[in-house]
Amino acid sequence: MAAAPVSNPGLDLSWLNLDEWGARAEPGKRGLTLDDLITFGDAPVDANPAAKIGMRGAAPDPRSPRHRNQYRTKADVWSESARLLYEEAMQRQWASAVDIPWEEVKPLPDDLEMAMCTLCTFLTQVEFIAGDLPGRFMGTVHPDQFETQLFLGSQLMDEARHEDVFRKRALVNGGGLVDAGFGASNLLTADDFTEMTARLHLIGEGFVQTIFRMGELISTNEAEKRIYRLSAQDESRHLAFGVTHLKYLMDVEPARAEELHHYLDIQEGAIGQSNGSLTTNPATGEALAILAGGGLDKIDEGFQKLMIMRKKQINEYMHRLEVIGLSDRRDRMAPSMKMFLEPIV
Ligand SMILES: [Fe+2]
Ligand SMILES: [Fe+2]
């Protein structure tokens, strides 16, 4: 229905076009989510050739400047789970100031406190990088794929919280920030969205997830357990984003497989040097072993537990590669990781 003609010369009213009027999004069981809006316009498969700034579904404006988007296809930045993961992130935010029972942290023997502070210093740097890197890519996502940008925004919030919670734990019990080690700094060389996703989301965050799970097991009080449990819950979303982005890319642009292998070569090369310590930093590996064993005198026992986690870590990584469509990585994996792979049954 077109608007009634108006003769007042002081008005424009060219915007008052009711021809495409009538959208009525219906809330579902989980409220009015982004999934409930998708019938009003999904992300186009090809990138907007004009690459102008304009929101998907809205009328284009010829005055709009070009967006700095550097990507050509939807697959460059898309994840089929971005909408769902963003909504989940919005509903599961927590605040380290009030959601961690800090009073439960009790004095520990020096070896255990020093080990926990070493782990937390390492993690606070890892989390800084895990926020810094996606932050760089937020501005490269065109509004046609706005769900990806929303997800990245939620990830930045999660990583900010992780960065602060591990800093708080290091400072709350008589220890402090110590030697951070290398702390995943090499990830900052990633220069492409998919390179970031392969190296950070798939490998980096997959491996940090194992540390969080181990952290919960080796914690000595409810505050630490909750820190690791809640952080692991957030990390699962980041990991899922990475896996679903890479899977989408492999589904629609399988010719990019070698490019993905190249990214994995780089990151496995960095991780593979850790010799089973779960991290790129020897100090962190030793600290984890002290915590896992229950003291410096039981570090051997701790290393045995670490090796079990390492095996689990590598096999979970392989499983994710299979989901993505990169089963052939089994033969190409860095030798120091490949040795932990379970044979195919
Ligand atoms: Fe994180
Ligand atoms: Fe993360």
Coordinates of N, CA and C in Angstrom, one line a residue, residues 169-270:
R169 N 42.5 -13.5 40.5 CA 42.9 -14.7 41.3 C 44.4 -14.6 41.6
A170 N 45.2 -14.1 40.7 CA 46.7 -14.0 41.0 C 46.9 -13.0 42.2
L171 N 46.1 -12.0 42.3 CA 46.4 -11.0 43.3 C 45.6 -11.2 44.6
V172 N 44.8 -12.2 44.7 CA 43.9 -12.3 45.9 C 44.3 -13.1 47.1
N173 N 45.5 -13.8 46.9 CA 45.8 -14.8 48.0 C 47.3 -14.7 48.4
G174 N 47.9 -13.6 48.3 CA 49.2 -13.4 48.8 C 50.3 -13.7 47.8
G175 N 49.9 -14.0 46.6 CA 51.0 -14.3 45.5 C 51.2 -13.0 44.7
G176 N 50.6 -13.1 43.4 CA 50.8 -11.9 42.6 C 51.0 -12.4 41.1
L177 N 51.2 -11.4 40.3 CA 51.5 -11.7 38.9 C 53.0 -12.1 38.8
V178 N 53.3 -13.1 38.1 CA 54.7 -13.6 38.0 C 55.2 -13.6 36.5
D179 N 55.9 -14.7 36.2 CA 56.5 -14.8 34.8 C 55.4 -15.3 33.9
A180 N 55.0 -14.5 32.9 CA 53.9 -14.8 32.0 C 54.4 -15.8 30.9
G181 N 55.7 -15.8 30.6 CA 56.1 -16.6 29.5 C 55.7 -16.1 28.2
F182 N 55.6 -17.0 27.3 CA 55.4 -16.6 25.9 C 53.9 -16.2 25.7
G183 N 53.0 -16.9 26.4 CA 51.6 -16.6 26.4 C 50.9 -16.4 25.1
A184 N 51.1 -17.2 24.1 CA 50.3 -17.2 22.9 C 50.5 -16.0 22.0
S185 N 51.6 -15.2 22.3 CA 51.8 -13.9 21.5 C 51.9 -14.2 20.0
N186 N 52.3 -15.3 19.6 CA 52.5 -15.6 18.2 C 51.2 -15.5 17.4
L187 N 50.1 -15.6 18.1 CA 48.8 -15.5 17.4 C 48.6 -14.2 16.8
L188 N 49.2 -13.2 17.3 CA 49.0 -11.8 16.8 C 49.5 -11.5 15.4
T189 N 50.2 -12.5 14.8 CA 50.6 -12.4 13.4 C 49.5 -12.7 12.4
A190 N 48.4 -13.3 12.9 CA 47.3 -13.7 12.0 C 46.7 -12.4 11.3
D191 N 46.6 -12.6 9.9 CA 46.3 -11.4 9.1 C 45.1 -11.5 8.3
D192 N 44.3 -12.6 8.5 CA 43.1 -12.9 7.7 C 42.1 -13.5 8.7
F193 N 40.8 -13.2 8.4 CA 39.8 -13.7 9.3 C 39.9 -15.2 9.5
T194 N 40.0 -16.0 8.4 CA 40.0 -17.4 8.5 C 41.3 -17.9 9.2
E195 N 42.4 -17.2 8.9 CA 43.6 -17.5 9.6 C 43.5 -17.3 11.1
M196 N 42.8 -16.3 11.5 CA 42.6 -16.1 12.9 C 41.7 -17.2 13.5
T197 N 40.7 -17.6 12.7 CA 39.8 -18.7 13.2 C 40.5 -20.0 13.4
A198 N 41.3 -20.3 12.4 CA 42.0 -21.6 12.4 C 43.1 -21.6 13.6
R199 N 43.8 -20.5 13.7 CA 44.9 -20.5 14.7 C 44.4 -20.2 16.1
L200 N 43.5 -19.2 16.2 CA 43.0 -18.8 17.6 C 41.8 -19.7 18.0
H201 N 40.7 -19.7 17.2 CA 39.5 -20.4 17.7 C 39.7 -21.9 17.7
L202 N 40.2 -22.4 16.7 CA 40.3 -23.9 16.6 C 41.4 -24.4 17.5
I203 N 42.6 -23.9 17.3 CA 43.7 -24.5 18.0 C 43.9 -23.8 19.4
G204 N 44.1 -22.5 19.4 CA 44.4 -21.8 20.7 C 43.3 -22.0 21.7
E205 N 42.1 -21.7 21.3 CA 41.0 -21.8 22.3 C 40.6 -23.3 22.6
G206 N 40.8 -24.1 21.6 CA 40.6 -25.6 21.9 C 41.6 -26.0 23.0
F207 N 42.8 -25.6 22.9 CA 43.8 -26.0 23.9 C 43.6 -25.3 25.3
V208 N 43.2 -24.1 25.2 CA 42.9 -23.4 26.5 C 41.7 -24.0 27.2
Q209 N 40.8 -24.5 26.4 CA 39.6 -25.2 27.0 C 40.1 -26.4 27.8
T210 N 41.1 -27.1 27.3 CA 41.6 -28.3 28.1 C 42.2 -27.8 29.4
I211 N 42.9 -26.6 29.3 CA 43.5 -26.1 30.6 C 42.4 -25.7 31.6
F212 N 41.3 -25.1 31.1 CA 40.2 -24.8 32.0 C 39.6 -26.0 32.6
R213 N 39.4 -27.0 31.8 CA 38.8 -28.3 32.4 C 39.8 -28.8 33.4
M214 N 41.1 -28.8 33.1 CA 42.0 -29.3 34.1 C 42.0 -28.4 35.3
G215 N 41.9 -27.1 35.1 CA 41.9 -26.1 36.2 C 40.8 -26.4 37.2
E216 N 39.7 -26.8 36.6 CA 38.5 -27.1 37.6 C 38.9 -28.4 38.4
L217 N 39.5 -29.3 37.8 CA 39.9 -30.6 38.5 C 40.9 -30.3 39.6
I218 N 41.8 -29.4 39.3 CA 43.0 -29.2 40.2 C 42.8 -28.1 41.2
S219 N 41.6 -27.4 41.1 CA 41.4 -26.3 42.0 C 41.2 -26.8 43.4
T220 N 41.6 -26.0 44.4 CA 41.4 -26.4 45.8 C 40.3 -25.8 46.5
N221 N 39.5 -24.9 45.8 CA 38.4 -24.3 46.5 C 37.3 -24.0 45.5
E222 N 36.1 -23.6 46.0 CA 35.0 -23.4 45.1 C 35.1 -22.1 44.2
A223 N 35.9 -21.1 44.7 CA 36.1 -19.9 43.9 C 36.8 -20.3 42.6
E224 N 37.9 -21.0 42.8 CA 38.7 -21.4 41.6 C 37.9 -22.3 40.7
K225 N 37.2 -23.2 41.3 CA 36.4 -24.2 40.4 C 35.4 -23.4 39.6
R226 N 34.8 -22.4 40.2 CA 33.8 -21.6 39.5 C 34.5 -20.8 38.4
I227 N 35.6 -20.2 38.7 CA 36.4 -19.4 37.7 C 36.6 -20.3 36.4
Y228 N 37.1 -21.5 36.6 CA 37.5 -22.4 35.5 C 36.2 -22.9 34.8
R229 N 35.2 -23.2 35.6 CA 34.0 -23.8 35.0 C 33.3 -22.7 34.1
L230 N 33.1 -21.5 34.7 CA 32.4 -20.5 33.9 C 33.3 -20.0 32.7
S231 N 34.6 -20.0 32.8 CA 35.4 -19.6 31.7 C 35.3 -20.7 30.6
A232 N 35.3 -22.0 31.0 CA 35.2 -23.1 30.1 C 33.8 -23.0 29.3
Q233 N 32.8 -22.6 30.0 CA 31.5 -22.5 29.3 C 31.6 -21.4 28.3
D234 N 32.2 -20.3 28.5 CA 32.4 -19.2 27.5 C 33.2 -19.7 26.4
E235 N 34.3 -20.4 26.7 CA 35.3 -20.9 25.7 C 34.6 -21.8 24.7
S236 N 33.7 -22.6 25.2 CA 33.0 -23.6 24.3 C 32.3 -22.8 23.2
R237 N 31.8 -21.7 23.4 CA 31.2 -20.9 22.4 C 32.2 -20.4 21.3
H238 N 33.4 -20.0 21.8 CA 34.4 -19.5 20.9 C 34.9 -20.6 20.0
L239 N 35.1 -21.7 20.6 CA 35.5 -22.9 19.9 C 34.5 -23.3 18.9
A240 N 33.2 -23.3 19.3 CA 32.1 -23.7 18.3 C 32.1 -22.7 17.2
F241 N 32.3 -21.5 17.4 CA 32.3 -20.5 16.3 C 33.4 -20.9 15.3
G242 N 34.6 -21.2 15.8 CA 35.7 -21.5 15.0 C 35.4 -22.8 14.1
V243 N 34.9 -23.8 14.8 CA 34.6 -25.0 14.1 C 33.6 -24.8 13.0
T244 N 32.5 -24.1 13.3 CA 31.4 -23.9 12.4 C 31.8 -23.0 11.3
H245 N 32.6 -22.0 11.5 CA 33.1 -21.1 10.4 C 34.0 -22.0 9.4
L246 N 34.9 -22.7 10.0 CA 35.8 -23.5 9.1 C 35.0 -24.6 8.4
K247 N 34.0 -25.2 9.0 CA 33.2 -26.2 8.4 C 32.4 -25.5 7.2
Y248 N 31.9 -24.4 7.4 CA 31.1 -23.7 6.3 C 32.1 -23.4 5.2
L249 N 33.2 -22.9 5.5 CA 34.2 -22.6 4.4 C 34.6 -23.9 3.6
M250 N 34.8 -25.0 4.3 CA 35.2 -26.2 3.6 C 34.0 -26.8 2.8
D251 N 32.8 -26.6 3.3 CA 31.6 -27.0 2.6 C 31.4 -26.3 1.3
V252 N 31.7 -25.0 1.3 CA 31.3 -24.2 0.1 C 32.6 -23.8 -0.7
E253 N 33.8 -23.8 -0.1 CA 35.0 -23.5 -0.9 C 36.1 -24.5 -0.5
P254 N 35.9 -25.8 -0.9 CA 36.8 -26.8 -0.5 C 38.2 -26.6 -1.0
A255 N 38.3 -25.8 -2.1 CA 39.7 -25.5 -2.6 C 40.6 -24.8 -1.7
R256 N 40.0 -24.2 -0.6 CA 40.8 -23.5 0.3 C 41.4 -24.4 1.4
A257 N 41.3 -25.7 1.2 CA 41.8 -26.7 2.2 C 43.3 -26.5 2.5
E258 N 44.1 -26.3 1.4 CA 45.5 -26.2 1.6 C 45.9 -24.9 2.4
E259 N 45.1 -23.9 2.2 CA 45.3 -22.7 2.9 C 45.1 -22.9 4.4
L260 N 44.0 -23.7 4.7 CA 43.8 -24.0 6.1 C 44.9 -24.8 6.7
H261 N 45.4 -25.8 5.9 CA 46.5 -26.6 6.4 C 47.7 -25.8 6.7
H262 N 47.9 -24.8 5.9 CA 49.1 -23.9 6.2 C 48.9 -23.2 7.5
Y263 N 47.7 -22.7 7.8 CA 47.5 -22.0 9.1 C 47.7 -23.0 10.2
L264 N 47.2 -24.2 10.0 CA 47.4 -25.2 11.1 C 48.9 -25.6 11.3
D265 N 49.6 -25.6 10.2 CA 51.1 -25.9 10.3 C 51.7 -24.8 11.2
I266 N 51.4 -23.6 11.0 CA 52.0 -22.5 11.8 C 51.7 -22.7 13.2
Q267 N 50.4 -22.9 13.5 CA 50.0 -22.9 15.0 C 50.4 -24.3 15.6
E268 N 50.3 -25.3 14.9 CA 50.8 -26.6 15.5 C 52.3 -26.5 15.8
G269 N 53.0 -25.8 14.9 CA 54.4 -25.7 15.1 C 54.7 -25.0 16.4
A270 N 53.9 -24.0 16.8 CA 54.1 -23.3 18.0 C 53.7 -24.2 19.2

